[in-house]
Short mmCIF file of C-alpha atoms in Angstrom, two decimals:
data_model
loop_
_atom_site.label_atom_id
_atom_site.label_comp_id
_atom_site.label_asym_id
_atom_site.label_seq_id
_atom_site.Cartn_x
_atom_site.Cartn_y
_atom_site.Cartn_z
CA ASP A 1 0.19 -0.02 0.12
CA THR A 2 2.28 2.36 -0.99
CA ALA A 3 1.53 5.91 -1.10
CA VAL A 4 4.17 7.58 -3.64
CA SER A 5 5.89 4.72 -5.70
CA GLN A 6 9.19 5.20 -8.04
CA THR A 7 11.27 3.16 -9.76
CA PRO A 8 14.08 2.05 -10.54
CA LYS A 9 15.66 2.49 -7.14
CA TYR A 10 18.99 2.44 -8.15
CA LEU A 11 19.99 3.51 -11.57
CA VAL A 12 23.82 3.03 -12.51
CA THR A 13 24.00 4.26 -16.40
CA GLN A 14 26.92 5.40 -18.86
CA MET A 15 27.49 8.88 -20.08
CA GLY A 16 24.91 9.43 -23.02
CA ASN A 17 21.92 7.19 -22.64
CA ASP A 18 19.10 7.99 -22.35
CA LYS A 19 17.27 6.57 -18.71
CA SER A 20 13.18 7.49 -17.12
CA ILE A 21 12.23 7.31 -13.73
CA LYS A 22 8.43 6.43 -13.34
CA CYS A 23 6.03 7.29 -10.52
CA GLU A 24 3.11 6.73 -9.43
CA GLN A 25 0.84 7.63 -6.41
CA ASN A 26 -2.30 6.42 -5.41
CA LEU A 27 -3.23 9.03 -2.53
CA GLY A 28 -5.59 10.84 -4.55
CA HIS A 29 -3.12 14.03 -4.77
CA ASP A 30 -4.10 16.82 -7.63
CA THR A 31 -0.54 17.78 -7.95
CA MET A 32 2.76 16.04 -8.14
CA TYR A 33 6.31 16.85 -8.00
CA TRP A 34 10.09 15.93 -9.38
CA TYR A 35 13.09 16.59 -6.51
CA LYS A 36 16.38 16.74 -7.14
CA GLN A 37 18.67 16.14 -4.24
CA ASP A 38 22.94 16.18 -4.10
CA SER A 39 25.56 14.91 -2.72
CA LYS A 40 24.98 16.96 0.24
CA LYS A 41 21.27 16.49 0.78
CA PHE A 42 19.89 19.88 -0.30
CA LEU A 43 16.55 19.17 -2.16
CA LYS A 44 16.00 21.42 -5.42
CA ILE A 45 12.22 20.91 -6.88
CA MET A 46 12.18 20.52 -10.36
CA PHE A 47 9.08 20.03 -11.64
CA SER A 48 5.10 20.14 -10.50
CA TYR A 49 2.33 19.35 -12.10
CA ASN A 50 -1.51 19.20 -11.89
CA ASN A 51 -3.97 17.62 -12.43
CA LYS A 52 -1.47 16.61 -16.28
CA GLU A 53 -0.69 20.03 -16.72
CA LEU A 54 2.91 22.01 -16.19
CA ILE A 55 3.31 24.42 -12.98
CA ILE A 56 6.47 24.94 -11.73
CA ASN A 57 9.28 24.03 -14.26
CA GLU A 58 12.35 25.27 -11.82
CA THR A 59 15.51 25.63 -14.05
CA VAL A 60 16.30 22.41 -15.59
CA PRO A 61 17.96 21.43 -18.53
CA ASN A 62 15.93 20.66 -21.27
CA ARG A 63 17.26 17.28 -21.20
CA PHE A 64 14.85 16.40 -18.74
CA SER A 65 11.40 15.92 -19.64
CA PRO A 66 8.85 15.35 -17.32
CA LYS A 67 5.61 13.57 -18.43
CA SER A 68 2.11 13.22 -17.28
CA PRO A 69 -0.29 10.55 -18.55
CA ASP A 70 -2.74 11.08 -15.74
CA LYS A 71 -2.74 12.94 -12.11
CA ALA A 72 -1.38 9.14 -10.51
CA HIS A 73 1.00 9.11 -12.32
CA LEU A 74 4.36 11.61 -13.30
CA ASN A 75 7.93 10.36 -15.07
CA LEU A 76 10.61 11.73 -15.43
CA HIS A 77 12.58 11.38 -18.81
CA ILE A 78 16.39 12.23 -18.62
CA ASN A 79 18.05 12.07 -22.57
CA SER A 80 21.96 12.54 -23.17
CA LEU A 81 22.84 11.71 -19.40
CA GLU A 82 25.72 12.89 -17.29
CA LEU A 83 27.97 12.55 -15.04
CA GLY A 84 26.68 15.73 -13.10
CA ASP A 85 22.95 14.33 -13.40
CA SER A 86 24.17 11.96 -10.18
CA ALA A 87 21.96 12.26 -7.34
CA VAL A 88 18.72 11.55 -5.91
CA TYR A 89 15.25 11.82 -6.89
CA PHE A 90 12.24 12.00 -5.37
CA CYS A 91 8.87 11.82 -6.64
CA ALA A 92 6.69 13.48 -4.20
CA SER A 93 3.01 14.30 -3.95
CA SER A 94 0.40 16.57 -2.58
CA GLN A 95 -2.74 18.20 -2.09
CA PRO A 96 -3.91 21.28 -1.33
CA GLY A 97 -4.50 22.89 1.96
CA GLY A 98 -2.03 21.25 4.00
CA GLY A 99 -0.85 18.14 5.00
CA GLY A 100 2.58 18.16 3.44
CA TYR A 101 4.31 16.31 0.33
CA THR A 102 4.24 12.72 0.49
CA PHE A 103 8.14 11.53 -0.86
CA GLY A 104 8.50 8.40 -3.05
CA SER A 105 11.60 6.26 -1.67
CA GLY A 106 13.95 8.01 -4.38
CA THR A 107 15.67 6.84 -6.85
CA ARG A 108 19.64 6.54 -7.15
CA LEU A 109 21.12 7.85 -10.68
CA THR A 110 24.56 6.93 -10.80
CA VAL A 111 26.27 8.19 -14.51
CA VAL A 112 29.75 6.79 -14.80
CA GLY B 1 15.00 36.55 -4.44
CA GLN B 2 13.65 34.57 -1.36
CA GLN B 3 15.84 32.79 0.89
CA VAL B 4 15.52 30.45 4.21
CA MET B 5 18.59 30.10 5.66
CA GLN B 6 18.65 26.66 7.87
CA ILE B 7 20.89 26.59 10.47
CA PRO B 8 22.96 24.66 12.21
CA GLN B 9 24.69 22.37 9.26
CA TYR B 10 25.14 20.12 11.64
CA GLN B 11 25.11 19.28 15.48
CA HIS B 12 26.01 16.32 17.33
CA VAL B 13 24.65 15.62 20.44
CA GLN B 14 25.03 12.90 23.54
CA GLU B 15 21.55 10.76 24.20
CA GLY B 16 19.17 12.88 26.35
CA GLU B 17 20.85 16.61 25.47
CA ASP B 18 18.27 18.77 23.58
CA PHE B 19 18.78 19.48 20.11
CA THR B 20 17.49 22.73 18.16
CA THR B 21 17.31 23.90 14.14
CA TYR B 22 16.42 27.74 12.93
CA CYS B 23 14.55 28.59 9.78
CA ASN B 24 15.22 31.63 8.87
CA SER B 25 13.38 33.74 5.87
CA SER B 26 14.78 37.35 4.04
CA THR B 27 10.80 37.15 3.32
CA THR B 28 7.17 36.79 5.20
CA LEU B 29 5.85 32.84 4.56
CA SER B 30 2.28 31.70 4.06
CA ASN B 31 3.40 28.97 5.76
CA ILE B 32 6.20 26.09 6.86
CA GLN B 33 6.75 23.01 6.59
CA TRP B 34 9.49 20.23 8.69
CA TYR B 35 10.43 16.75 7.38
CA LYS B 36 12.70 14.74 9.03
CA GLN B 37 15.02 12.36 6.45
CA ARG B 38 16.59 9.42 7.93
CA PRO B 39 19.71 8.41 5.99
CA GLY B 40 19.20 6.71 3.27
CA GLY B 41 15.51 7.14 3.25
CA HIS B 42 13.11 9.97 1.83
CA PRO B 43 11.71 13.15 3.12
CA VAL B 44 9.02 12.36 5.77
CA PHE B 45 6.24 15.21 6.72
CA LEU B 46 6.53 16.41 10.38
CA ILE B 47 4.35 19.31 10.72
CA GLN B 48 2.80 22.50 8.84
CA LEU B 49 2.81 25.84 10.68
CA VAL B 50 -0.29 28.50 9.45
CA LYS B 51 -0.25 30.90 12.15
CA SER B 52 2.06 34.15 13.35
CA GLY B 53 3.31 32.98 16.54
CA GLU B 54 2.30 29.40 15.96
CA VAL B 55 3.64 26.16 18.72
CA LYS B 56 3.02 22.54 18.37
CA LYS B 57 4.50 20.22 19.91
CA GLN B 58 4.93 16.27 18.99
CA LYS B 59 6.19 14.25 22.16
CA ARG B 60 9.53 15.71 22.55
CA LEU B 61 9.57 17.71 19.45
CA THR B 62 8.26 21.13 19.62
CA PHE B 63 7.32 23.22 16.67
CA GLN B 64 7.48 27.36 16.38
CA PHE B 65 6.42 29.57 13.95
CA GLY B 66 7.74 33.66 14.76
CA GLU B 67 5.46 36.51 15.01
CA ALA B 68 6.19 37.75 11.89
CA LYS B 69 6.03 34.77 9.74
CA LYS B 70 9.76 34.64 8.70
CA ASN B 71 11.30 32.47 11.25
CA SER B 72 10.84 28.71 12.49
CA SER B 73 12.50 26.80 14.61
CA LEU B 74 12.74 22.93 16.14
CA HIS B 75 13.34 21.44 19.05
CA ILE B 76 13.78 18.25 20.53
CA THR B 77 13.64 17.29 23.97
CA ALA B 78 16.11 14.74 25.44
CA THR B 79 17.53 13.02 21.81
CA GLN B 80 17.14 9.63 21.63
CA THR B 81 18.99 7.67 18.64
CA THR B 82 16.18 7.16 16.84
CA ASP B 83 16.13 10.76 16.47
CA VAL B 84 19.32 10.73 13.81
CA GLY B 85 18.79 12.20 10.44
CA THR B 86 18.34 15.51 8.57
CA TYR B 87 15.30 18.15 9.31
CA PHE B 88 15.07 20.94 6.68
CA CYS B 89 11.88 23.09 6.13
CA ILE B 90 10.62 24.22 3.42
CA GLY B 91 9.13 27.44 2.90
CA ASP B 92 6.08 28.73 1.02
CA ALA B 93 5.32 32.15 0.24
CA GLY B 94 1.81 31.91 -0.87
CA GLY B 95 0.65 33.96 -3.76
CA THR B 96 -0.74 31.36 -5.67
CA SER B 97 -2.09 27.78 -5.20
CA TYR B 98 1.13 26.17 -5.74
CA GLY B 99 3.05 28.75 -3.78
CA LYS B 100 6.84 30.00 -3.86
CA LEU B 101 8.40 27.16 -3.04
CA THR B 102 12.28 27.47 -0.94
CA PHE B 103 13.54 24.84 0.77
CA GLY B 104 16.23 24.91 3.76
CA GLN B 105 19.87 23.21 3.47
CA GLY B 106 18.99 21.09 6.24
CA THR B 107 20.31 20.16 9.21
CA ILE B 108 22.06 16.71 10.12
CA LEU B 109 21.33 15.00 13.29
CA THR B 110 23.61 12.89 14.71
CA VAL B 111 22.51 11.49 18.70
CA HIS B 112 25.88 9.21 20.24
CA PRO B 113 25.02 7.32 22.85
#
């Protein structure tokens, strides 16, 4: 009964490859997010979708493309992976009115 | 632009000692949220503060929101080894339904038994 599930948990890939991370939430939340956490544990928001529509798009290379087929899913596709993309990527969801963000368990991406 | 500064960056305590982390925003916030992230884990929502001067308690944790809604603190009384992890705040400036979010850098708490 995982509330926000993302796959894979670990991803090791070579520079230049294209990879995707999937996220699904069963909380009925309207808004979903992608966050990046670097090696210093600093969390940065990348994208936010509300009901399949993009509402926040922070300064992120256009190699990163989110896709939301429905409000329960938000996937992240990364083209031409670079060493600097290595990080932990968290998916999250929320509902307006409080209650905070519910995070997935994270995907540790390592680019070699 | 809006910033949320969180201090300290690291805190080492002996089990039983108290611990406090502070978040200070350059602008007035609509609300502030606190999260805990265990080593190797994901952030877990602890609480949201909305009202000026609000104080909320969860067992040994006390959360405060400043009168000006720019500052917030998380205080843990008599730390236990289970309290280890990174505590961070997320400040929401509001203004739209989804606000403008800024993240504290986090305080990494180590508790020595």
